[in-house]
Amino acid sequence: MNKTVKRGPPKPAGRAKARGAKALVKKAKGKPKGKAVVQTANVIAKKSVKPALKTRVKNAALDIDTGKPIKLKKGPPKPVEISATAKAIASASSTPNDASILPTDISVLAYCRAGFEPDLLAEIMSRMAATPKASWALPSSGFVRATFAAPAIKRLHSAVHEPMVFARQIMRAGLFPVALGTQDRVTPIVNAAETFLTNLNLPSVSAVWVEYPDTNDGKSLSKLAIALQSRITQQFQESGKISAQSGKRLHVFLTSKSEAWLGQTDIEFSSSWPLGIPRLRMPSEAPSRSTLKLAEAIHVFIGDDDERLFQPDMRAVDLGAAPGGWTWQLLHRGLYVTAIDNGDLRGELVDNAMVKHLREDGFKYRPLKPVDWMVCDMVESPSRIAKLVGLWLSEGWARHVIFNLKLPMKKRFEEVERCSMMIDEALGNKAERAVLQLKQLYHDREEVTGYCGFPPRAKQV
């Protein structure tokens, strides 16, 4: 099976051609300078991972949640299984000070949706197959930073070049931050950037992006970022360090007005949007904002194959369609849609000749004949949706599926991998030629979106 679940979707291959919608290291002693306080992951673990609480009463224990007594078994306790996410959060509990960071170490910087930092760190650790020497994965910060020992460089290529589930943008980064003055912030950045690029053997870059976390605090840096990007780009142009043929991009990531981190991406293997956030227009005619989720999914998963895989007169089924955001997106690509939902559709979808609305259970509906596409945005447990996706594809009821997994509050990285395995097992022998991709889109919340299907085989010459 051509499977890219741990990596997320392939890089966007350009703008989607939608026809209807265009579509954390605190030092052992003393406090760090600046406003950005760096905490060890041990502190994070106390905030994020709650152990099972039991109150011992003589020969019994009371479960804090239920208040019911629990019988205590004699003998040594059984080993407690620790999730990959918990391991990731605790990975920097022995975080060294700056002196132990060596010039040969490898640092990675990634952006994500606020609240999913531990999950992203777990994914990065899995991809790098190593525990970081130091890391920052503070919940709600909107980014993750991890530094690995030199041997991890052999895994760096797959970490930053192959798409990931929870990373909006991921890059090779500098080992230390750039301290910014209050009067001149450009010169420190330019000087540090020149050294950073020289160490990477890069004489030039195609562009300079100055970015910030996608959080309320981060957005307060947007005006500063715009001003800095213009001035830094100008200095790079004057020194001949901007070249359209470079294929590399320099990132300047502001964590505060007094600190920035440097990063570098390959344009071909990275998000084409600043901050990794797509700019999609909300169609005024669409019945719900969920239409943007499907538009982004098509842009991320399908890219330039949009027109080839979404052709007029194709057939699609939308499970859990109401009020019709996903159906609307398919309709405006010229597809005939069977909308399955007991709820009502809205707007132009009502009494539309290209939309057939059936008030049925999306889990029980079966198409009379195979369709080109099945899309599903039902609010259900992720495992149940994964089984449904596997069923539709294994039975040949649809050739392509775009679906949404509503994730639990804990162990989200593990849940994504579990659902991936469920789909893989359901496909059986068909898994070898199927493509499965999962990604937390910008328009996703506590969820991820996935694509699974059988792309057309290349024609033999």
CSV table of C-alpha atoms in Angstrom, one decimal:
chain,number,residue,atom,x,y,z
A,1,MET,CA,0.0,0.0,0.0
A,2,ASN,CA,1.3,3.4,-0.9
A,3,LYS,CA,0.8,4.7,2.6
A,4,THR,CA,1.8,8.1,3.8
A,5,VAL,CA,-0.3,8.4,7.1
A,6,LYS,CA,2.6,9.5,9.3
A,7,ARG,CA,3.5,12.1,6.9
A,8,GLY,CA,0.1,13.5,6.0
A,9,PRO,CA,-0.7,14.6,2.5
A,10,PRO,CA,1.7,15.4,-0.4
A,11,LYS,CA,2.7,19.0,-0.8
A,12,PRO,CA,0.2,21.2,-2.4
A,13,ALA,CA,0.9,21.3,-6.2
A,14,GLY,CA,-0.5,24.8,-6.8
A,15,ARG,CA,-3.8,26.5,-6.3
A,16,ALA,CA,-6.9,24.3,-6.5
A,17,LYS,CA,-8.8,25.0,-9.6
A,18,ALA,CA,-12.2,24.9,-8.0
A,19,ARG,CA,-14.9,26.0,-10.3
A,20,GLY,CA,-17.4,27.2,-7.8
A,21,ALA,CA,-15.1,28.2,-4.9
A,22,LYS,CA,-11.4,29.1,-5.0
A,23,ALA,CA,-11.0,27.1,-3.6
A,24,LEU,CA,9.8,24.4,24.5
A,25,VAL,CA,14.4,24.9,27.7
A,26,LYS,CA,14.5,26.7,31.1
A,27,LYS,CA,18.0,26.7,32.5
A,28,ALA,CA,18.6,24.7,35.7
A,29,LYS,CA,19.5,28.0,37.5
A,30,GLY,CA,18.2,31.4,37.0
A,31,LYS,CA,15.5,32.7,34.7
A,32,PRO,CA,15.8,33.0,30.9
A,33,LYS,CA,15.9,36.4,29.5
A,34,GLY,CA,13.1,37.9,27.4
A,35,LYS,CA,9.3,37.4,27.5
A,36,ALA,CA,9.3,33.9,26.0
A,37,VAL,CA,9.6,31.7,29.0
A,38,VAL,CA,10.9,28.2,28.1
A,39,GLN,CA,9.6,25.4,30.2
A,40,THR,CA,10.8,21.8,30.5
A,41,ALA,CA,8.5,19.1,29.2
A,42,ASN,CA,8.3,17.8,32.7
A,43,VAL,CA,6.2,20.8,33.6
A,44,ILE,CA,4.1,20.3,30.5
A,45,ALA,CA,3.6,16.7,31.5
A,46,LYS,CA,2.2,17.7,34.8
A,47,LYS,CA,-0.3,20.0,33.0
A,48,SER,CA,-1.2,17.7,30.2
A,49,VAL,CA,-1.0,14.1,31.4
A,50,LYS,CA,-3.2,13.2,34.4
A,51,PRO,CA,-2.3,9.8,36.1
A,52,ALA,CA,-5.1,7.5,37.3
A,53,LEU,CA,-6.1,8.9,40.7
A,54,LYS,CA,-7.1,6.4,43.5
A,55,THR,CA,-7.6,7.0,47.2
A,56,ARG,CA,-6.5,4.1,49.4
A,57,VAL,CA,-8.9,3.2,52.3
A,58,LYS,CA,-7.6,0.2,54.3
A,59,ASN,CA,-7.7,-2.7,51.9
A,60,ALA,CA,-9.7,-0.8,49.2
A,61,ALA,CA,-9.3,2.0,46.9
A,62,LEU,CA,-11.9,4.6,45.8
A,63,ASP,CA,-12.0,5.6,42.2
A,64,ILE,CA,-12.1,9.4,42.2
A,65,ASP,CA,-14.4,9.6,39.2
A,66,THR,CA,-17.0,7.1,40.3
A,67,GLY,CA,-16.5,7.0,44.1
A,68,LYS,CA,-16.8,3.2,44.0
A,69,PRO,CA,-14.4,1.0,45.9
A,70,ILE,CA,-11.9,-0.9,43.9
A,71,LYS,CA,-10.4,-4.2,45.0
A,72,LEU,CA,-6.6,-4.2,45.3
A,73,LYS,CA,-4.8,-7.1,43.9
A,74,LYS,CA,-1.8,-8.5,45.8
A,75,GLY,CA,1.6,-8.7,44.2
A,76,PRO,CA,3.7,-6.3,42.2
A,77,PRO,CA,1.8,-3.7,40.1
A,78,LYS,CA,1.5,-4.2,36.4
A,79,PRO,CA,3.6,-2.0,34.2
A,80,VAL,CA,1.7,1.1,33.0
A,81,GLU,CA,1.6,1.6,29.3
A,82,ILE,CA,2.7,5.1,28.3
A,83,SER,CA,1.3,6.5,25.1
A,84,ALA,CA,3.5,7.9,22.4
A,85,THR,CA,2.1,11.4,23.1
A,86,ALA,CA,2.9,11.2,26.8
A,87,LYS,CA,6.4,10.0,26.0
A,88,ALA,CA,6.8,13.0,23.7
A,89,ILE,CA,5.7,15.4,26.3
A,90,ALA,CA,8.1,14.0,28.9
A,91,SER,CA,11.0,13.6,26.5
A,92,ALA,CA,12.6,16.9,27.5
A,93,SER,CA,12.2,16.3,31.3
A,94,SER,CA,16.0,15.8,31.3
A,95,THR,CA,16.5,18.7,29.0
A,96,PRO,CA,20.1,19.9,29.0
A,97,ASN,CA,21.2,23.5,29.2
A,98,ASP,CA,22.4,25.4,26.2
A,99,ALA,CA,26.1,24.3,26.8
A,100,SER,CA,25.2,20.7,25.9
A,101,ILE,CA,23.8,21.6,22.5
A,102,LEU,CA,26.6,20.9,20.0
A,103,PRO,CA,27.1,22.5,16.6
A,104,THR,CA,26.6,19.2,15.0
A,105,ASP,CA,23.1,18.7,16.5
A,106,ILE,CA,20.0,18.9,14.4
A,107,SER,CA,17.1,21.2,15.2
A,108,VAL,CA,13.6,21.0,13.8
A,109,LEU,CA,10.9,23.7,13.9
A,110,ALA,CA,7.2,23.1,13.0
A,111,TYR,CA,4.0,25.0,13.1
A,112,CYS,CA,0.6,23.5,14.2
A,113,ARG,CA,-2.8,24.3,15.4
A,114,ALA,CA,-2.7,25.6,19.0
A,115,GLY,CA,-3.4,22.7,21.4
A,116,PHE,CA,-1.9,20.0,19.3
A,117,GLU,CA,1.8,20.6,20.2
A,118,PRO,CA,2.2,17.4,22.2
A,119,ASP,CA,0.7,15.4,19.3
A,120,LEU,CA,3.0,17.0,16.8
A,121,LEU,CA,6.1,16.4,19.0
A,122,ALA,CA,5.1,12.7,19.2
A,123,GLU,CA,4.8,12.6,15.5
A,124,ILE,CA,8.2,14.3,15.0
A,125,MET,CA,9.8,11.8,17.5
A,126,SER,CA,8.3,8.9,15.6
A,127,ARG,CA,9.5,10.3,12.3
A,128,MET,CA,13.0,11.0,13.6
A,129,ALA,CA,13.1,7.6,15.5
A,130,ALA,CA,14.9,9.4,18.3
A,131,THR,CA,14.3,11.3,21.6
A,132,PRO,CA,15.2,15.0,21.4
A,133,LYS,CA,18.0,16.4,23.6
A,134,ALA,CA,15.8,19.5,24.1
A,135,SER,CA,12.3,20.4,23.0
A,136,TRP,CA,9.6,22.9,23.3
A,137,ALA,CA,6.0,21.7,23.0
A,138,LEU,CA,4.0,24.1,25.2
A,139,PRO,CA,0.3,23.6,24.7
A,140,SER,CA,-1.4,26.5,22.9
A,141,SER,CA,1.9,28.0,21.7
A,142,GLY,CA,1.2,27.0,18.1
A,143,PHE,CA,4.6,25.5,17.4
A,144,VAL,CA,7.1,22.8,18.3
A,145,ARG,CA,10.9,22.9,18.5
A,146,ALA,CA,13.1,19.9,18.9
A,147,THR,CA,16.9,19.4,18.9
A,148,PHE,CA,18.3,15.9,18.2
A,149,ALA,CA,21.8,14.5,18.4
A,150,ALA,CA,23.8,14.4,15.1
A,151,PRO,CA,23.0,10.8,14.2
A,152,ALA,CA,19.4,11.7,13.7
A,153,ILE,CA,20.4,13.6,10.5
A,154,LYS,CA,19.8,10.4,8.6
A,155,ARG,CA,16.1,10.8,9.3
A,156,LEU,CA,16.0,14.5,8.8
A,157,HIS,CA,15.1,14.2,5.1
A,158,SER,CA,11.9,12.3,5.7
A,159,ALA,CA,10.9,14.5,8.6
A,160,VAL,CA,11.0,17.8,6.7
A,161,HIS,CA,10.4,16.6,3.1
A,162,GLU,CA,7.6,14.2,3.6
A,163,PRO,CA,4.2,15.6,4.7
A,164,MET,CA,3.1,15.1,8.3
A,165,VAL,CA,-0.4,14.9,9.9
A,166,PHE,CA,-0.2,17.7,12.5
A,167,ALA,CA,2.5,20.0,11.0
A,168,ARG,CA,1.3,22.9,8.9
A,169,GLN,CA,5.0,23.7,8.1
A,170,ILE,CA,8.1,21.9,9.2
A,171,MET,CA,11.8,22.9,8.6
A,172,ARG,CA,15.4,22.5,9.5
A,173,ALA,CA,16.1,25.2,12.1
A,174,GLY,CA,18.8,27.0,13.9
A,175,LEU,CA,20.1,25.7,17.2
A,176,PHE,CA,19.6,28.9,19.1
A,177,PRO,CA,17.3,32.0,18.8
A,178,VAL,CA,18.3,35.3,17.5
A,179,ALA,CA,18.1,38.1,20.1
A,180,LEU,CA,16.5,41.2,18.7
A,181,GLY,CA,17.2,44.7,19.8
A,182,THR,CA,14.5,47.4,20.3
A,183,GLN,CA,16.0,49.9,17.8
A,184,ASP,CA,17.4,47.6,15.1
A,185,ARG,CA,15.9,44.2,14.6
A,186,VAL,CA,16.9,43.8,11.0
A,187,THR,CA,20.7,43.7,11.4
A,188,PRO,CA,20.8,40.8,14.0
A,189,ILE,CA,18.5,38.8,11.8
A,190,VAL,CA,20.4,39.4,8.6
A,191,ASN,CA,23.8,38.6,10.2
A,192,ALA,CA,22.4,35.4,11.8
A,193,ALA,CA,20.7,34.4,8.6
A,194,GLU,CA,23.9,34.7,6.6
A,195,THR,CA,25.7,32.5,9.1
A,196,PHE,CA,22.8,30.0,9.1
A,197,LEU,CA,22.7,29.7,5.4
A,198,THR,CA,26.5,29.5,5.1
A,199,ASN,CA,26.5,26.5,7.5
A,200,LEU,CA,23.9,24.9,5.2
A,201,ASN,CA,26.0,25.6,2.1
A,202,LEU,CA,23.2,27.8,0.7
A,203,PRO,CA,24.5,30.8,-1.2
A,204,SER,CA,21.0,32.1,-1.8
A,205,VAL,CA,17.3,31.6,-1.3
A,206,SER,CA,14.3,32.2,-3.4
A,207,ALA,CA,12.3,34.1,-0.8
A,208,VAL,CA,12.3,35.3,2.8
A,209,TRP,CA,9.2,34.7,5.0
A,210,VAL,CA,8.8,36.4,8.4
A,211,GLU,CA,6.2,34.5,10.3
A,212,TYR,CA,4.7,34.1,13.8
A,213,PRO,CA,2.5,31.6,15.8
A,214,ASP,CA,-1.1,31.3,14.8
A,215,THR,CA,-2.3,32.3,18.2
A,216,ASN,CA,-3.9,35.5,19.6
A,217,ASP,CA,-0.5,36.6,21.0
A,218,GLY,CA,1.3,35.6,17.8
A,219,LYS,CA,-1.0,37.6,15.7
A,220,SER,CA,0.0,40.8,17.6
A,221,LEU,CA,3.4,40.3,15.8
A,222,SER,CA,1.9,40.4,12.3
A,223,LYS,CA,2.6,44.1,11.6
A,224,LEU,CA,6.2,43.7,12.8
A,225,ALA,CA,6.5,40.6,10.6
A,226,ILE,CA,5.4,42.5,7.5
A,227,ALA,CA,7.8,45.3,8.1
A,228,LEU,CA,10.7,43.0,8.8
A,229,GLN,CA,10.1,40.8,5.8
A,230,SER,CA,10.2,43.8,3.4
A,231,ARG,CA,13.5,45.2,4.9
A,232,ILE,CA,15.2,41.8,5.1
A,233,THR,CA,14.3,40.9,1.6
A,234,GLN,CA,15.6,44.2,0.4
A,235,GLN,CA,19.0,43.6,2.1
A,236,PHE,CA,19.1,40.1,0.7
A,237,GLN,CA,18.4,41.4,-2.8
A,238,GLU,CA,21.1,44.0,-2.6
A,239,SER,CA,23.7,41.4,-1.5
A,240,GLY,CA,22.7,39.0,-4.2
A,241,LYS,CA,21.3,36.4,-1.8
A,242,ILE,CA,17.8,36.2,-3.6
A,243,SER,CA,17.7,33.9,-6.6
A,244,ALA,CA,14.6,32.5,-8.2
A,245,GLN,CA,16.5,29.4,-9.1
A,246,SER,CA,17.5,28.6,-5.5
A,247,GLY,CA,14.5,26.4,-4.7
A,248,LYS,CA,15.1,27.2,-1.0
A,249,ARG,CA,13.2,29.5,1.4
A,250,LEU,CA,14.4,31.3,4.5
A,251,HIS,CA,11.9,31.5,7.4
A,252,VAL,CA,12.2,34.0,10.2
A,253,PHE,CA,9.9,32.9,13.0
A,254,LEU,CA,9.1,35.5,15.6
A,255,THR,CA,8.2,34.2,19.1
A,256,SER,CA,8.2,37.7,20.5
A,257,LYS,CA,9.4,41.2,19.6
A,258,SER,CA,12.8,40.3,21.2
A,259,GLU,CA,13.3,36.8,19.8
A,260,ALA,CA,13.3,35.0,16.4
A,261,TRP,CA,14.2,31.6,15.1
A,262,LEU,CA,15.6,30.8,11.7
A,263,GLY,CA,14.5,28.0,9.5
A,264,GLN,CA,14.9,26.7,5.9
A,265,THR,CA,12.6,24.8,3.7
A,266,ASP,CA,12.7,23.3,0.2
A,267,ILE,CA,9.9,25.0,-1.8
A,268,GLU,CA,9.1,21.8,-3.6
A,269,PHE,CA,8.4,19.9,-0.3
A,270,SER,CA,6.8,22.5,1.9
A,271,SER,CA,3.6,24.5,2.2
A,272,SER,CA,3.1,27.2,-0.4
A,273,TRP,CA,1.3,29.3,2.2
A,274,PRO,CA,2.8,31.6,4.8
A,275,LEU,CA,2.3,30.0,8.3
A,276,GLY,CA,1.0,27.0,6.4
A,277,ILE,CA,-2.4,28.6,6.3
A,278,PRO,CA,-4.3,28.5,3.0
A,279,ARG,CA,-6.2,31.6,1.9
A,280,LEU,CA,-9.6,30.4,0.7
A,281,ARG,CA,-12.6,32.6,0.0
A,282,MET,CA,-15.9,31.7,1.7
A,283,PRO,CA,-18.5,31.4,-1.0
A,284,SER,CA,-21.6,33.5,-0.1
A,285,GLU,CA,-23.9,30.9,-1.7
A,286,ALA,CA,-22.6,27.9,0.3
A,287,PRO,CA,-24.9,26.7,3.0
A,288,SER,CA,-22.2,26.3,5.6
A,289,ARG,CA,-18.5,27.1,6.3
A,290,SER,CA,-17.7,23.4,6.2
A,291,THR,CA,-17.5,23.8,2.4
A,292,LEU,CA,-14.0,25.4,3.0
A,293,LYS,CA,-12.9,22.2,4.7
A,294,LEU,CA,-13.6,20.1,1.6
A,295,ALA,CA,-12.1,22.8,-0.7
A,296,GLU,CA,-8.9,22.8,1.4
A,297,ALA,CA,-8.8,19.0,1.4
A,298,ILE,CA,-9.1,18.9,-2.4
A,299,HIS,CA,-6.3,21.5,-2.7
A,300,VAL,CA,-4.0,19.5,-0.2
A,301,PHE,CA,-4.7,16.0,-1.3
A,302,ILE,CA,-5.5,16.4,-5.0
A,303,GLY,CA,-3.6,19.5,-6.1
A,304,ASP,CA,-3.2,19.9,-9.8
A,305,ASP,CA,-5.2,16.6,-10.4
A,306,ASP,CA,-8.3,18.5,-9.4
A,307,GLU,CA,-9.8,18.7,-12.9
A,308,ARG,CA,-8.8,15.1,-13.8
A,309,LEU,CA,-10.3,13.5,-10.7
A,310,PHE,CA,-13.4,15.8,-10.5
A,311,GLN,CA,-14.9,15.8,-13.9
A,312,PRO,CA,-18.4,16.9,-14.8
A,313,ASP,CA,-21.1,14.1,-14.7
A,314,MET,CA,-19.1,12.1,-12.2
A,315,ARG,CA,-21.2,10.6,-9.4
A,316,ALA,CA,-20.6,11.2,-5.6
A,317,VAL,CA,-22.2,10.3,-2.3
A,318,ASP,CA,-22.1,12.7,0.7
A,319,LEU,CA,-22.7,10.9,4.0
A,320,GLY,CA,-23.9,13.2,6.7
A,321,ALA,CA,-24.6,15.9,4.1
A,322,ALA,CA,-26.8,18.4,5.9
A,323,PRO,CA,-26.8,21.3,5.7
A,324,GLY,CA,-24.9,20.8,2.5
A,325,GLY,CA,-21.4,22.4,2.6
A,326,TRP,CA,-19.6,19.4,1.1
A,327,THR,CA,-22.5,18.7,-1.3
A,328,TRP,CA,-22.3,22.3,-2.5
A,329,GLN,CA,-18.5,21.9,-3.2
A,330,LEU,CA,-19.1,18.8,-5.2
A,331,LEU,CA,-22.0,20.2,-7.1
A,332,HIS,CA,-19.9,23.2,-8.2
A,333,ARG,CA,-17.4,20.9,-9.7
A,334,GLY,CA,-20.0,19.4,-11.9
A,335,LEU,CA,-20.7,16.2,-10.0
A,336,TYR,CA,-24.1,14.6,-9.4
A,337,VAL,CA,-24.5,14.1,-5.7
A,338,THR,CA,-26.6,11.8,-3.6
A,339,ALA,CA,-26.8,13.6,-0.2
A,340,ILE,CA,-27.5,11.2,2.7
A,341,ASP,CA,-28.8,12.8,5.9
A,342,ASN,CA,-32.0,13.0,7.9
A,343,GLY,CA,-31.5,16.7,8.2
A,344,ASP,CA,-32.5,19.4,5.7
A,345,LEU,CA,-30.3,20.8,2.9
A,346,ARG,CA,-30.2,24.5,2.4
A,347,GLY,CA,-30.1,27.1,-0.4
A,348,GLU,CA,-29.7,26.1,-4.0
A,349,LEU,CA,-29.3,22.4,-3.0
A,350,VAL,CA,-33.0,22.1,-2.4
A,351,ASP,CA,-34.9,20.7,-5.4
A,352,ASN,CA,-31.7,20.8,-7.5
A,353,ALA,CA,-31.7,18.4,-10.4
A,354,MET,CA,-28.1,17.3,-9.7
A,355,VAL,CA,-28.7,16.6,-6.0
A,356,LYS,CA,-30.7,13.7,-4.7
A,357,HIS,CA,-31.5,14.0,-1.0
A,358,LEU,CA,-32.2,10.8,0.8
A,359,ARG,CA,-33.2,10.9,4.5
A,360,GLU,CA,-31.3,7.8,5.5
A,361,ASP,CA,-28.7,6.6,8.0
A,362,GLY,CA,-25.2,7.2,6.5
A,363,PHE,CA,-23.9,4.0,8.1
A,364,LYS,CA,-26.6,1.9,6.6
A,365,TYR,CA,-26.9,3.5,3.1
A,366,ARG,CA,-25.5,1.4,0.2
A,367,PRO,CA,-25.3,2.7,-3.3
A,368,LEU,CA,-27.1,0.8,-6.1
A,369,LYS,CA,-24.0,1.0,-8.2
A,370,PRO,CA,-20.4,2.2,-7.7
A,371,VAL,CA,-19.7,5.9,-7.6
A,372,ASP,CA,-16.5,8.0,-8.3
A,373,TRP,CA,-16.4,9.7,-4.9
A,374,MET,CA,-17.7,9.2,-1.4
A,375,VAL,CA,-17.3,12.1,1.1
A,376,CYS,CA,-18.1,11.9,4.8
A,377,ASP,CA,-18.2,14.5,7.6
A,378,MET,CA,-20.4,12.7,10.1
A,379,VAL,CA,-19.9,13.4,13.8
A,380,GLU,CA,-19.0,9.9,15.0
A,381,SER,CA,-16.2,8.0,16.7
A,382,PRO,CA,-13.1,8.0,14.5
A,383,SER,CA,-12.9,4.2,14.6
A,384,ARG,CA,-16.4,3.9,13.3
A,385,ILE,CA,-15.7,6.3,10.4
A,386,ALA,CA,-12.5,4.4,9.6
A,387,LYS,CA,-14.4,1.1,9.4
A,388,LEU,CA,-16.9,2.8,7.1
A,389,VAL,CA,-14.2,4.1,4.8
A,390,GLY,CA,-12.6,0.8,4.6
A,391,LEU,CA,-15.9,-0.9,3.8
A,392,TRP,CA,-16.7,1.5,1.0
A,393,LEU,CA,-13.3,1.0,-0.7
A,394,SER,CA,-13.0,-2.7,-0.1
A,395,GLU,CA,-16.4,-3.4,-1.5
A,396,GLY,CA,-15.7,-1.2,-4.5
A,397,TRP,CA,-18.6,1.2,-3.8
A,398,ALA,CA,-16.4,4.2,-4.4
A,399,ARG,CA,-13.0,4.8,-6.0
A,400,HIS,CA,-12.0,7.9,-3.9
A,401,VAL,CA,-13.0,8.9,-0.4
A,402,ILE,CA,-12.5,12.1,1.6
A,403,PHE,CA,-13.4,11.8,5.2
A,404,ASN,CA,-13.1,13.5,8.6
A,405,LEU,CA,-12.1,11.9,11.9
A,406,LYS,CA,-13.3,13.6,15.1
A,407,LEU,CA,-10.4,13.0,17.5
A,408,PRO,CA,-10.6,12.3,21.2
A,409,MET,CA,-9.1,14.8,23.7
A,410,LYS,CA,-6.2,12.5,24.6
A,411,LYS,CA,-3.9,10.2,22.6
A,412,ARG,CA,-4.8,11.9,19.3
A,413,PHE,CA,-1.6,10.8,17.5
A,414,GLU,CA,-2.2,7.2,18.6
A,415,GLU,CA,-5.8,7.4,17.4
A,416,VAL,CA,-4.8,8.6,14.0
A,417,GLU,CA,-2.4,5.7,13.6
A,418,ARG,CA,-5.0,3.2,14.9
A,419,CYS,CA,-7.6,4.4,12.4
A,420,SER,CA,-5.0,4.2,9.6
A,421,MET,CA,-4.3,0.5,10.5
A,422,MET,CA,-8.1,-0.2,10.5
A,423,ILE,CA,-8.5,1.2,7.0
A,424,ASP,CA,-5.4,-0.7,5.8
A,425,GLU,CA,-6.7,-4.0,7.2
A,426,ALA,CA,-10.1,-3.5,5.7
A,427,LEU,CA,-8.6,-3.0,2.2
A,428,GLY,CA,-6.8,-6.3,2.4
A,429,ASN,CA,-5.0,-7.1,-0.9
A,430,LYS,CA,-6.2,-3.8,-2.3
A,431,ALA,CA,-4.0,-1.9,0.2
A,432,GLU,CA,-1.0,-2.3,-2.1
A,433,ARG,CA,-2.3,0.0,-4.7
A,434,ALA,CA,-4.3,2.4,-2.5
A,435,VAL,CA,-3.1,5.8,-1.3
A,436,LEU,CA,-4.0,6.9,2.3
A,437,GLN,CA,-3.2,10.4,3.5
A,438,LEU,CA,-4.2,12.1,6.7
A,439,LYS,CA,-3.8,15.8,7.6
A,440,GLN,CA,-5.0,18.3,10.2
A,441,LEU,CA,-6.2,21.0,7.9
A,442,TYR,CA,-6.4,24.7,8.8
A,443,HIS,CA,-10.2,24.5,8.7
A,444,ASP,CA,-10.2,21.4,10.9
A,445,ARG,CA,-10.7,21.8,14.7
A,446,GLU,CA,-10.4,18.8,17.0
A,447,GLU,CA,-10.2,16.6,14.0
A,448,VAL,CA,-8.2,15.5,11.0
A,449,THR,CA,-9.2,15.0,7.4
A,450,GLY,CA,-8.2,12.1,5.2
A,451,TYR,CA,-8.1,10.9,1.6
A,452,CYS,CA,-8.0,7.2,0.5
A,453,GLY,CA,-8.4,6.0,-3.0
A,454,PHE,CA,-7.1,4.3,-6.1
A,455,PRO,CA,-5.5,6.9,-8.3
A,456,PRO,CA,-5.5,6.0,-12.1
A,457,ARG,CA,-2.5,4.0,-13.1
A,458,ALA,CA,0.1,5.5,-15.3
A,459,LYS,CA,-0.3,4.7,-18.9
A,460,GLN,CA,2.3,2.4,-20.4
A,461,VAL,CA,4.2,3.8,-23.3
